Amino acid sequence: MQDNNNTVAGWVLFAGIVALGSSLVAGTYFHGERPEKMGYPIEGVVEEGGSGEAEQPIEFYLASADAAKGADVFKKCQACHNAEKGGANALGPNLYGAFGKPHGHVPGFAYSDALKGVPGVWDWKSMSEWLANPKKYAPGTKMTFAGLSNPEDRANVMAYLNSKSDAPMPLPAAPVASTPGAAGDKAASEADDAGAQKAENEPVLTEQDAQKGGIANIRGEGAPKVTAPGTTATPAPKQ
């Protein structure tokens, strides 16, 4: 009986060793690291990286902003905010007529000290920075929304919020977008202008001058020199 117990214990121990070895081998081939790009984007969460293109100033995107598209983007905010005139505060304050107002302007809403402590008013730049990353704009804010990484979405939602006002603010002028080849194009244009000016200043040979040049070459005398009007040309020495 004792031998049977020892045999069973031996097999159990052997099975445990095999299972442990298998788990170690599997861990070598299958890692639990976070993938570089998540397979399922989460609404309201900023995705790191982006398209890699340099972001233009927000005025660039506001020039073509669409309030109707902004209304669709604002649906992400409606769980906490409304933007209707006379609307009640919810988890977040009512946003009607927010542009041009100081931070923490809605009476009766319990703003965080972090947001109330930010100087200035809600203008295009400050609103864009807030919507892009609330926690970066006002560290310690109670706002839990991660932000809108797409500048076009921010411009559209700002155009929508601006329309929700008794006195909408005028859109800012769009900045002149600079292109990497602008300096090279300007240099090439200046070079072309210089070449054209030089060509205008060079004397023009007539058909008769060309014929004389051909005869001189046959005689070995070389081409005649062209001089400006009013000067005397020095004849080429004979060979």
mmCIF file of C-alpha atoms in Angstrom:
data_model
loop_
_atom_site.group_PDB
_atom_site.id
_atom_site.type_symbol
_atom_site.label_atom_id
_atom_site.label_comp_id
_atom_site.label_asym_id
_atom_site.label_seq_id
_atom_site.Cartn_x
_atom_site.Cartn_y
_atom_site.Cartn_z
ATOM 1 C CA MET A 1 0.000 0.000 0.000
ATOM 2 C CA GLN A 2 2.881 2.286 0.880
ATOM 3 C CA ASP A 3 4.489 1.602 -2.479
ATOM 4 C CA ASN A 4 1.281 2.566 -4.263
ATOM 5 C CA ASN A 5 1.138 5.862 -2.380
ATOM 6 C CA ASN A 6 4.724 6.601 -3.264
ATOM 7 C CA THR A 7 4.014 5.839 -6.907
ATOM 8 C CA VAL A 8 1.008 8.170 -6.993
ATOM 9 C CA ALA A 9 2.962 10.930 -5.258
ATOM 10 C CA GLY A 10 5.772 10.488 -7.755
ATOM 11 C CA TRP A 11 3.427 10.836 -10.710
ATOM 12 C CA VAL A 12 1.786 13.905 -9.180
ATOM 13 C CA LEU A 13 5.196 15.492 -8.647
ATOM 14 C CA PHE A 14 6.216 14.628 -12.202
ATOM 15 C CA ALA A 15 2.986 16.139 -13.587
ATOM 16 C CA GLY A 16 3.624 19.327 -11.593
ATOM 17 C CA ILE A 17 7.148 19.601 -12.981
ATOM 18 C CA VAL A 18 5.869 19.120 -16.542
ATOM 19 C CA ALA A 19 3.160 21.797 -16.027
ATOM 20 C CA LEU A 20 5.683 24.278 -14.617
ATOM 21 C CA GLY A 21 8.052 23.678 -17.499
ATOM 22 C CA SER A 22 5.253 24.139 -20.014
ATOM 23 C CA SER A 23 4.250 27.475 -18.484
ATOM 24 C CA LEU A 24 7.838 28.728 -18.625
ATOM 25 C CA VAL A 25 8.156 27.731 -22.282
ATOM 26 C CA ALA A 26 4.836 29.364 -23.135
ATOM 27 C CA GLY A 27 5.884 32.553 -21.351
ATOM 28 C CA THR A 28 8.983 32.690 -23.527
ATOM 29 C CA TYR A 29 6.948 32.758 -26.738
ATOM 30 C CA PHE A 30 3.888 34.716 -25.637
ATOM 31 C CA HIS A 31 4.423 38.064 -23.939
ATOM 32 C CA GLY A 32 1.742 40.120 -22.241
ATOM 33 C CA GLU A 33 3.130 43.479 -23.360
ATOM 34 C CA ARG A 34 0.792 46.291 -24.449
ATOM 35 C CA PRO A 35 0.679 46.530 -28.274
ATOM 36 C CA GLU A 36 1.943 49.737 -29.893
ATOM 37 C CA LYS A 37 -1.487 50.370 -31.481
ATOM 38 C CA MET A 38 -4.651 49.343 -29.695
ATOM 39 C CA GLY A 39 -7.113 47.353 -31.748
ATOM 40 C CA TYR A 40 -10.241 49.036 -30.397
ATOM 41 C CA PRO A 41 -10.229 52.835 -30.100
ATOM 42 C CA ILE A 42 -12.154 54.176 -27.098
ATOM 43 C CA GLU A 43 -14.311 57.237 -27.651
ATOM 44 C CA GLY A 44 -13.032 60.247 -25.746
ATOM 45 C CA VAL A 45 -9.551 58.802 -25.169
ATOM 46 C CA VAL A 46 -6.670 60.504 -26.929
ATOM 47 C CA GLU A 47 -4.592 58.133 -29.037
ATOM 48 C CA GLU A 48 -0.873 58.722 -28.666
ATOM 49 C CA GLY A 49 1.190 59.393 -31.760
ATOM 50 C CA GLY A 50 -1.377 60.699 -34.249
ATOM 51 C CA SER A 51 -0.825 61.065 -37.970
ATOM 52 C CA GLY A 52 2.680 62.457 -37.571
ATOM 53 C CA GLU A 53 1.801 65.685 -39.367
ATOM 54 C CA ALA A 54 2.676 68.941 -37.643
ATOM 55 C CA GLU A 55 -0.430 70.589 -36.212
ATOM 56 C CA GLN A 56 -1.255 74.056 -37.511
ATOM 57 C CA PRO A 57 -2.423 76.883 -35.219
ATOM 58 C CA ILE A 58 -6.090 76.496 -34.298
ATOM 59 C CA GLU A 59 -6.959 79.575 -36.401
ATOM 60 C CA PHE A 60 -6.047 77.538 -39.480
ATOM 61 C CA TYR A 61 -8.765 74.969 -38.700
ATOM 62 C CA LEU A 62 -11.305 77.544 -37.551
ATOM 63 C CA ALA A 63 -11.231 79.102 -41.035
ATOM 64 C CA SER A 64 -13.067 76.032 -42.364
ATOM 65 C CA ALA A 65 -14.861 74.981 -39.173
ATOM 66 C CA ASP A 66 -18.408 73.618 -39.473
ATOM 67 C CA ALA A 67 -20.832 74.209 -36.585
ATOM 68 C CA ALA A 68 -23.070 71.363 -37.779
ATOM 69 C CA LYS A 69 -20.167 68.914 -37.546
ATOM 70 C CA GLY A 70 -19.341 70.445 -34.182
ATOM 71 C CA ALA A 71 -22.826 69.554 -32.955
ATOM 72 C CA ASP A 72 -22.028 65.898 -33.682
ATOM 73 C CA VAL A 73 -18.704 66.157 -31.835
ATOM 74 C CA PHE A 74 -20.500 67.807 -28.899
ATOM 75 C CA LYS A 75 -22.523 64.619 -28.401
ATOM 76 C CA LYS A 76 -19.456 63.286 -26.584
ATOM 77 C CA CYS A 77 -19.932 66.107 -24.047
ATOM 78 C CA GLN A 78 -23.686 65.883 -23.537
ATOM 79 C CA ALA A 79 -23.421 63.416 -20.668
ATOM 80 C CA CYS A 80 -22.064 66.282 -18.545
ATOM 81 C CA HIS A 81 -22.941 69.514 -20.385
ATOM 82 C CA ASN A 82 -25.672 71.244 -22.311
ATOM 83 C CA ALA A 83 -25.314 74.392 -24.371
ATOM 84 C CA GLU A 84 -28.907 75.613 -24.526
ATOM 85 C CA LYS A 85 -29.867 79.050 -23.297
ATOM 86 C CA GLY A 86 -31.255 78.769 -19.766
ATOM 87 C CA GLY A 87 -30.280 75.110 -19.540
ATOM 88 C CA ALA A 88 -29.515 73.656 -16.143
ATOM 89 C CA ASN A 89 -26.074 72.680 -14.957
ATOM 90 C CA ALA A 90 -25.345 68.965 -14.833
ATOM 91 C CA LEU A 91 -22.098 67.271 -13.888
ATOM 92 C CA GLY A 92 -20.529 70.117 -15.841
ATOM 93 C CA PRO A 93 -21.669 73.742 -16.198
ATOM 94 C CA ASN A 94 -23.998 75.048 -18.890
ATOM 95 C CA LEU A 95 -21.874 76.202 -21.834
ATOM 96 C CA TYR A 96 -24.227 78.699 -23.446
ATOM 97 C CA GLY A 97 -22.388 81.967 -24.110
ATOM 98 C CA ALA A 98 -19.107 80.696 -22.666
ATOM 99 C CA PHE A 99 -16.815 82.467 -25.136
ATOM 100 C CA GLY A 100 -15.398 85.718 -23.837
ATOM 101 C CA LYS A 101 -16.295 84.849 -20.229
ATOM 102 C CA PRO A 102 -13.801 84.212 -17.378
ATOM 103 C CA HIS A 103 -13.027 80.683 -16.250
ATOM 104 C CA GLY A 104 -15.601 79.641 -13.679
ATOM 105 C CA HIS A 105 -18.206 82.212 -14.752
ATOM 106 C CA VAL A 106 -21.434 80.202 -14.330
ATOM 107 C CA PRO A 107 -23.142 81.190 -11.057
ATOM 108 C CA GLY A 108 -23.839 78.378 -8.626
ATOM 109 C CA PHE A 109 -21.579 75.783 -10.235
ATOM 110 C CA ALA A 110 -18.859 74.288 -8.043
ATOM 111 C CA TYR A 111 -15.804 74.718 -10.241
ATOM 112 C CA SER A 112 -12.503 73.249 -9.139
ATOM 113 C CA ASP A 113 -9.973 75.672 -7.690
ATOM 114 C CA ALA A 114 -7.586 74.516 -10.436
ATOM 115 C CA LEU A 115 -9.813 75.835 -13.205
ATOM 116 C CA LYS A 116 -10.889 78.980 -11.354
ATOM 117 C CA GLY A 117 -7.211 79.774 -10.807
ATOM 118 C CA VAL A 118 -6.422 79.880 -14.548
ATOM 119 C CA PRO A 119 -6.189 83.555 -15.585
ATOM 120 C CA GLY A 120 -7.815 85.009 -18.667
ATOM 121 C CA VAL A 121 -11.070 84.257 -20.462
ATOM 122 C CA TRP A 122 -12.376 81.558 -22.764
ATOM 123 C CA ASP A 123 -11.051 82.585 -26.178
ATOM 124 C CA TRP A 124 -10.128 80.524 -29.245
ATOM 125 C CA LYS A 125 -6.661 79.586 -27.995
ATOM 126 C CA SER A 126 -7.593 78.784 -24.409
ATOM 127 C CA MET A 127 -10.659 76.783 -25.422
ATOM 128 C CA SER A 128 -8.617 74.780 -27.916
ATOM 129 C CA GLU A 129 -5.982 73.967 -25.299
ATOM 130 C CA TRP A 130 -8.674 73.012 -22.772
ATOM 131 C CA LEU A 131 -10.488 70.736 -25.209
ATOM 132 C CA ALA A 132 -7.222 69.131 -26.311
ATOM 133 C CA ASN A 133 -6.141 68.180 -22.784
ATOM 134 C CA PRO A 134 -8.129 69.470 -19.781
ATOM 135 C CA LYS A 135 -5.750 68.016 -17.202
ATOM 136 C CA LYS A 136 -2.764 69.682 -18.850
ATOM 137 C CA TYR A 137 -4.552 73.014 -19.185
ATOM 138 C CA ALA A 138 -5.692 73.068 -15.552
ATOM 139 C CA PRO A 139 -3.795 70.464 -13.479
ATOM 140 C CA GLY A 140 -6.079 69.252 -10.711
ATOM 141 C CA THR A 141 -9.317 69.878 -12.609
ATOM 142 C CA LYS A 142 -12.324 67.664 -11.858
ATOM 143 C CA MET A 143 -12.882 67.251 -15.592
ATOM 144 C CA THR A 144 -12.471 63.557 -16.424
ATOM 145 C CA PHE A 145 -12.745 63.843 -20.220
ATOM 146 C CA ALA A 146 -9.432 62.862 -21.850
ATOM 147 C CA GLY A 147 -9.639 65.476 -24.610
ATOM 148 C CA LEU A 148 -9.979 65.835 -28.386
ATOM 149 C CA SER A 149 -6.685 65.137 -30.136
ATOM 150 C CA ASN A 150 -8.032 66.045 -33.595
ATOM 151 C CA PRO A 151 -7.713 69.833 -34.155
ATOM 152 C CA GLU A 152 -10.504 69.766 -36.743
ATOM 153 C CA ASP A 153 -12.874 68.285 -34.145
ATOM 154 C CA ARG A 154 -11.878 70.999 -31.693
ATOM 155 C CA ALA A 155 -12.424 73.728 -34.277
ATOM 156 C CA ASN A 156 -15.824 72.335 -35.222
ATOM 157 C CA VAL A 157 -17.051 72.020 -31.643
ATOM 158 C CA MET A 158 -15.826 75.552 -30.901
ATOM 159 C CA ALA A 159 -17.732 76.847 -33.921
ATOM 160 C CA TYR A 160 -20.820 75.091 -32.524
ATOM 161 C CA LEU A 161 -20.345 76.504 -29.020
ATOM 162 C CA ASN A 162 -19.738 79.962 -30.459
ATOM 163 C CA SER A 163 -23.080 79.749 -32.242
ATOM 164 C CA LYS A 164 -24.712 79.065 -28.864
ATOM 165 C CA SER A 165 -24.483 82.674 -27.733
ATOM 166 C CA ASP A 166 -26.414 85.946 -27.835
ATOM 167 C CA ALA A 167 -23.285 87.611 -29.262
ATOM 168 C CA PRO A 168 -21.069 85.117 -31.111
ATOM 169 C CA MET A 169 -17.412 86.071 -31.408
ATOM 170 C CA PRO A 170 -16.015 86.774 -34.893
ATOM 171 C CA LEU A 171 -13.805 84.012 -36.210
ATOM 172 C CA PRO A 172 -10.089 84.849 -36.173
ATOM 173 C CA ALA A 173 -8.171 85.430 -39.390
ATOM 174 C CA ALA A 174 -6.530 82.317 -40.783
ATOM 175 C CA PRO A 175 -2.707 82.421 -40.624
ATOM 176 C CA VAL A 176 -0.673 82.136 -43.800
ATOM 177 C CA ALA A 177 0.451 78.539 -44.009
ATOM 178 C CA SER A 178 4.153 78.209 -44.728
ATOM 179 C CA THR A 179 5.399 75.400 -46.971
ATOM 180 C CA PRO A 180 8.863 73.783 -46.774
ATOM 181 C CA GLY A 181 9.637 74.670 -50.423
ATOM 182 C CA ALA A 182 8.690 78.329 -50.163
ATOM 183 C CA ALA A 183 12.254 79.556 -49.546
ATOM 184 C CA GLY A 184 13.646 77.453 -52.402
ATOM 185 C CA ASP A 185 10.946 78.642 -54.775
ATOM 186 C CA LYS A 186 11.720 82.270 -53.898
ATOM 187 C CA ALA A 187 15.453 81.755 -54.514
ATOM 188 C CA ALA A 188 14.742 80.080 -57.870
ATOM 189 C CA SER A 189 12.459 82.936 -58.871
ATOM 190 C CA GLU A 190 15.104 85.517 -57.976
ATOM 191 C CA ALA A 191 17.696 83.578 -59.985
ATOM 192 C CA ASP A 192 15.374 83.527 -63.006
ATOM 193 C CA ASP A 193 14.824 87.291 -62.719
ATOM 194 C CA ALA A 194 18.581 87.902 -62.535
ATOM 195 C CA GLY A 195 19.148 85.731 -65.597
ATOM 196 C CA ALA A 196 16.469 87.573 -67.543
ATOM 197 C CA GLN A 197 17.974 90.965 -66.593
ATOM 198 C CA LYS A 198 21.425 89.823 -67.692
ATOM 199 C CA ALA A 199 20.050 88.642 -71.025
ATOM 200 C CA GLU A 200 18.432 92.050 -71.613
ATOM 201 C CA ASN A 201 21.757 93.858 -71.019
ATOM 202 C CA GLU A 202 23.778 91.681 -73.410
ATOM 203 C CA PRO A 203 24.279 93.107 -76.986
ATOM 204 C CA VAL A 204 22.380 91.435 -79.796
ATOM 205 C CA LEU A 205 24.272 90.355 -82.910
ATOM 206 C CA THR A 206 22.624 91.168 -86.213
ATOM 207 C CA GLU A 207 22.535 88.796 -89.174
ATOM 208 C CA GLN A 208 25.286 90.871 -90.841
ATOM 209 C CA ASP A 209 27.485 90.532 -87.737
ATOM 210 C CA ALA A 210 26.918 86.779 -87.777
ATOM 211 C CA GLN A 211 27.954 86.578 -91.437
ATOM 212 C CA LYS A 212 31.114 88.586 -90.713
ATOM 213 C CA GLY A 213 31.882 86.286 -87.852
ATOM 214 C CA GLY A 214 31.585 83.261 -90.123
ATOM 215 C CA ILE A 215 33.967 84.775 -92.712
ATOM 216 C CA ALA A 216 36.450 85.719 -90.005
ATOM 217 C CA ASN A 217 36.475 82.195 -88.658
ATOM 218 C CA ILE A 218 37.205 80.800 -92.134
ATOM 219 C CA ARG A 219 40.180 83.166 -92.445
ATOM 220 C CA GLY A 220 41.374 82.240 -88.981
ATOM 221 C CA GLU A 221 40.896 85.775 -87.709
ATOM 222 C CA GLY A 222 38.464 84.880 -84.941
ATOM 223 C CA ALA A 223 35.011 86.333 -84.320
ATOM 224 C CA PRO A 224 34.645 90.128 -84.332
ATOM 225 C CA LYS A 225 34.253 91.765 -80.961
ATOM 226 C CA VAL A 226 30.964 93.501 -80.240
ATOM 227 C CA THR A 227 31.325 96.816 -78.486
ATOM 228 C CA ALA A 228 28.852 99.193 -76.994
ATOM 229 C CA PRO A 229 27.764 102.174 -79.130
ATOM 230 C CA GLY A 230 30.211 105.116 -79.097
ATOM 231 C CA THR A 231 33.352 103.012 -78.479
ATOM 232 C CA THR A 232 36.059 101.802 -80.862
ATOM 233 C CA ALA A 233 36.655 98.126 -81.235
ATOM 234 C CA THR A 234 40.242 96.893 -81.225
ATOM 235 C CA PRO A 235 40.844 94.565 -84.183
ATOM 236 C CA ALA A 236 41.909 91.043 -83.343
ATOM 237 C CA PRO A 237 45.563 90.309 -84.125
ATOM 238 C CA LYS A 238 46.209 88.146 -87.136
ATOM 239 C CA GLN A 239 47.580 84.665 -86.592
#
